[in-house]
Amino acid sequence: MNVKPHILFTRDGQDLHFHLDIGLLEALEGFQKDIIHLDQHRVPVTKTTPTAHGDVIKVDGEGMAGESFRGDLYVHMRVNYPSGKYQLSEAEKQKLRAVFSTPQPHS
C-alpha cells in the first residue's frame, strides 16, 4: 500500500505523529488545544502541568484504523520561546527568580 505524505501528520504503522507548537506561557501554565484530524474531526489535547520542549502526549485510539485495532496519535510538543528582541526588565527577572528559585535546604 502506498501512503501519500501529509503536511501535518506522519504515519508509523497504525500510529500517527503530529507536532504541536505552544508558547512559553502555555508550556508553563498548561493549555487546551484542538488538532484537526485527517477526517476533519477535532481532537482535544489538554495539559494542566508544565510541558517541556520535546514532550510527547499520547492520545489513545486517534491513529489510523486497522483490521483489528486503531492506532494512537502521538503529539510531539514544540515550545516556542520569545525571540531575542524581547528584553525582560530587572523587575521581571526578579519576579521570575522568586517563582522559580529552588529553596535551599536548612542545615
PDB file of C-alpha atoms in Angstrom:
ATOM      1  CA  MET A   1       0.000   0.000   0.000  1.00  0.00           C
ATOM      2  CA  ASN A   2       1.320   3.444  -0.944  1.00  0.00           C
ATOM      3  CA  VAL A   3       0.752   6.181   1.614  1.00  0.00           C
ATOM      4  CA  LYS A   4       0.957   9.772   0.436  1.00  0.00           C
ATOM      5  CA  PRO A   5       2.951  12.096   2.712  1.00  0.00           C
ATOM      6  CA  HIS A   6       0.835  14.562   4.667  1.00  0.00           C
ATOM      7  CA  ILE A   7       1.938  18.087   5.523  1.00  0.00           C
ATOM      8  CA  LEU A   8       0.991  17.806   9.247  1.00  0.00           C
ATOM      9  CA  PHE A   9       0.813  14.109  10.138  1.00  0.00           C
ATOM     10  CA  THR A  10       3.315  11.304   9.749  1.00  0.00           C
ATOM     11  CA  ARG A  11       2.385   7.648   9.947  1.00  0.00           C
ATOM     12  CA  ASP A  12       4.187   4.788  11.710  1.00  0.00           C
ATOM     13  CA  GLY A  13       2.129   1.642  11.159  1.00  0.00           C
ATOM     14  CA  GLN A  14      -1.308   2.450  12.570  1.00  0.00           C
ATOM     15  CA  ASP A  15       0.036   5.290  14.731  1.00  0.00           C
ATOM     16  CA  LEU A  16       0.071   8.938  13.716  1.00  0.00           C
ATOM     17  CA  HIS A  17       2.519  11.647  14.809  1.00  0.00           C
ATOM     18  CA  PHE A  18       1.820  15.375  14.951  1.00  0.00           C
ATOM     19  CA  HIS A  19       3.969  18.340  16.041  1.00  0.00           C
ATOM     20  CA  LEU A  20       2.136  20.950  18.120  1.00  0.00           C
ATOM     21  CA  ASP A  21       3.586  24.413  18.716  1.00  0.00           C
ATOM     22  CA  ILE A  22       2.835  26.158  22.015  1.00  0.00           C
ATOM     23  CA  GLY A  23       4.109  29.358  23.590  1.00  0.00           C
ATOM     24  CA  LEU A  24       6.221  29.628  26.719  1.00  0.00           C
ATOM     25  CA  LEU A  25       3.269  30.732  28.880  1.00  0.00           C
ATOM     26  CA  GLU A  26       1.214  27.738  27.688  1.00  0.00           C
ATOM     27  CA  ALA A  27       4.184  25.477  28.430  1.00  0.00           C
ATOM     28  CA  LEU A  28       4.350  26.798  31.988  1.00  0.00           C
ATOM     29  CA  GLU A  29       0.683  27.007  32.955  1.00  0.00           C
ATOM     30  CA  GLY A  30      -0.947  24.358  30.758  1.00  0.00           C
ATOM     31  CA  PHE A  31      -3.125  24.558  27.680  1.00  0.00           C
ATOM     32  CA  GLN A  32      -6.085  23.155  25.789  1.00  0.00           C
ATOM     33  CA  LYS A  33      -5.832  22.966  22.009  1.00  0.00           C
ATOM     34  CA  ASP A  34      -7.692  21.115  19.285  1.00  0.00           C
ATOM     35  CA  ILE A  35      -5.964  19.250  16.494  1.00  0.00           C
ATOM     36  CA  ILE A  36      -7.931  18.899  13.280  1.00  0.00           C
ATOM     37  CA  HIS A  37      -7.614  15.213  12.368  1.00  0.00           C
ATOM     38  CA  LEU A  38      -7.285  13.811   8.837  1.00  0.00           C
ATOM     39  CA  ASP A  39     -11.068  13.332   8.614  1.00  0.00           C
ATOM     40  CA  GLN A  40     -11.620  16.875   9.976  1.00  0.00           C
ATOM     41  CA  HIS A  41     -12.862  15.898  13.459  1.00  0.00           C
ATOM     42  CA  ARG A  42     -11.375  17.776  16.408  1.00  0.00           C
ATOM     43  CA  VAL A  43      -9.039  16.006  18.806  1.00  0.00           C
ATOM     44  CA  PRO A  44      -8.651  17.896  22.099  1.00  0.00           C
ATOM     45  CA  VAL A  45      -5.171  17.955  23.604  1.00  0.00           C
ATOM     46  CA  THR A  46      -5.019  19.221  27.177  1.00  0.00           C
ATOM     47  CA  LYS A  47      -2.178  19.535  29.652  1.00  0.00           C
ATOM     48  CA  THR A  48      -2.556  21.090  33.106  1.00  0.00           C
ATOM     49  CA  THR A  49       1.068  20.764  34.194  1.00  0.00           C
ATOM     50  CA  PRO A  50       4.265  22.247  32.726  1.00  0.00           C
ATOM     51  CA  THR A  51       5.353  20.970  29.314  1.00  0.00           C
ATOM     52  CA  ALA A  52       8.947  20.695  28.122  1.00  0.00           C
ATOM     53  CA  HIS A  53      10.048  21.055  24.516  1.00  0.00           C
ATOM     54  CA  GLY A  54      10.084  17.513  23.122  1.00  0.00           C
ATOM     55  CA  ASP A  55       7.448  16.074  25.469  1.00  0.00           C
ATOM     56  CA  VAL A  56       5.085  13.633  23.789  1.00  0.00           C
ATOM     57  CA  ILE A  57       1.393  13.317  24.618  1.00  0.00           C
ATOM     58  CA  LYS A  58      -0.284  10.043  23.587  1.00  0.00           C
ATOM     59  CA  VAL A  59      -3.948  10.224  22.542  1.00  0.00           C
ATOM     60  CA  ASP A  60      -5.329   6.692  22.587  1.00  0.00           C
ATOM     61  CA  GLY A  61      -7.320   5.475  19.604  1.00  0.00           C
ATOM     62  CA  GLU A  62      -6.793   8.540  17.398  1.00  0.00           C
ATOM     63  CA  GLY A  63      -4.424   6.889  14.921  1.00  0.00           C
ATOM     64  CA  MET A  64      -5.317   5.016  11.756  1.00  0.00           C
ATOM     65  CA  ALA A  65      -7.910   2.249  11.769  1.00  0.00           C
ATOM     66  CA  GLY A  66      -6.533  -1.212  11.117  1.00  0.00           C
ATOM     67  CA  GLU A  67      -8.166  -4.575  10.607  1.00  0.00           C
ATOM     68  CA  SER A  68      -8.190  -5.443  14.304  1.00  0.00           C
ATOM     69  CA  PHE A  69      -7.325  -2.207  16.134  1.00  0.00           C
ATOM     70  CA  ARG A  70      -6.949   1.527  15.836  1.00  0.00           C
ATOM     71  CA  GLY A  71      -3.573   3.151  16.343  1.00  0.00           C
ATOM     72  CA  ASP A  72      -2.753   6.069  18.601  1.00  0.00           C
ATOM     73  CA  LEU A  73      -1.891   9.708  17.980  1.00  0.00           C
ATOM     74  CA  TYR A  74       1.422  10.946  19.386  1.00  0.00           C
ATOM     75  CA  VAL A  75       1.577  14.708  19.825  1.00  0.00           C
ATOM     76  CA  HIS A  76       5.166  15.994  19.926  1.00  0.00           C
ATOM     77  CA  MET A  77       5.398  19.304  21.748  1.00  0.00           C
ATOM     78  CA  ARG A  78       7.433  22.229  20.412  1.00  0.00           C
ATOM     79  CA  VAL A  79       7.764  25.115  22.857  1.00  0.00           C
ATOM     80  CA  ASN A  80       8.324  28.462  21.149  1.00  0.00           C
ATOM     81  CA  TYR A  81      10.438  30.778  23.274  1.00  0.00           C
ATOM     82  CA  PRO A  82      10.323  34.578  22.979  1.00  0.00           C
ATOM     83  CA  SER A  83      12.677  35.953  20.351  1.00  0.00           C
ATOM     84  CA  GLY A  84      15.922  37.684  21.227  1.00  0.00           C
ATOM     85  CA  LYS A  85      14.226  41.036  20.621  1.00  0.00           C
ATOM     86  CA  TYR A  86      12.235  40.690  23.851  1.00  0.00           C
ATOM     87  CA  GLN A  87      14.060  42.071  26.878  1.00  0.00           C
ATOM     88  CA  LEU A  88      12.978  41.390  30.442  1.00  0.00           C
ATOM     89  CA  SER A  89      13.220  44.303  32.835  1.00  0.00           C
ATOM     90  CA  GLU A  90      15.156  43.805  36.063  1.00  0.00           C
ATOM     91  CA  ALA A  91      11.846  43.748  37.984  1.00  0.00           C
ATOM     92  CA  GLU A  92      10.516  40.994  35.691  1.00  0.00           C
ATOM     93  CA  LYS A  93      13.724  38.979  36.136  1.00  0.00           C
ATOM     94  CA  GLN A  94      13.403  39.277  39.934  1.00  0.00           C
ATOM     95  CA  LYS A  95       9.797  38.032  39.775  1.00  0.00           C
ATOM     96  CA  LEU A  96      10.865  35.028  37.704  1.00  0.00           C
ATOM     97  CA  ARG A  97      13.686  34.240  40.113  1.00  0.00           C
ATOM     98  CA  ALA A  98      11.241  34.403  43.023  1.00  0.00           C
ATOM     99  CA  VAL A  99       8.868  31.963  41.325  1.00  0.00           C
ATOM    100  CA  PHE A 100      11.473  29.521  40.018  1.00  0.00           C
ATOM    101  CA  SER A 101      14.210  29.637  42.621  1.00  0.00           C
ATOM    102  CA  THR A 102      14.958  26.343  44.332  1.00  0.00           C
ATOM    103  CA  PRO A 103      14.644  26.534  48.117  1.00  0.00           C
ATOM    104  CA  GLN A 104      17.938  25.867  49.813  1.00  0.00           C
ATOM    105  CA  PRO A 105      17.923  23.081  52.417  1.00  0.00           C
ATOM    106  CA  HIS A 106      18.338  24.217  56.012  1.00  0.00           C
ATOM    107  CA  SER A 107      21.497  22.986  57.729  1.00  0.00           C
TER     108      SER A 107
END
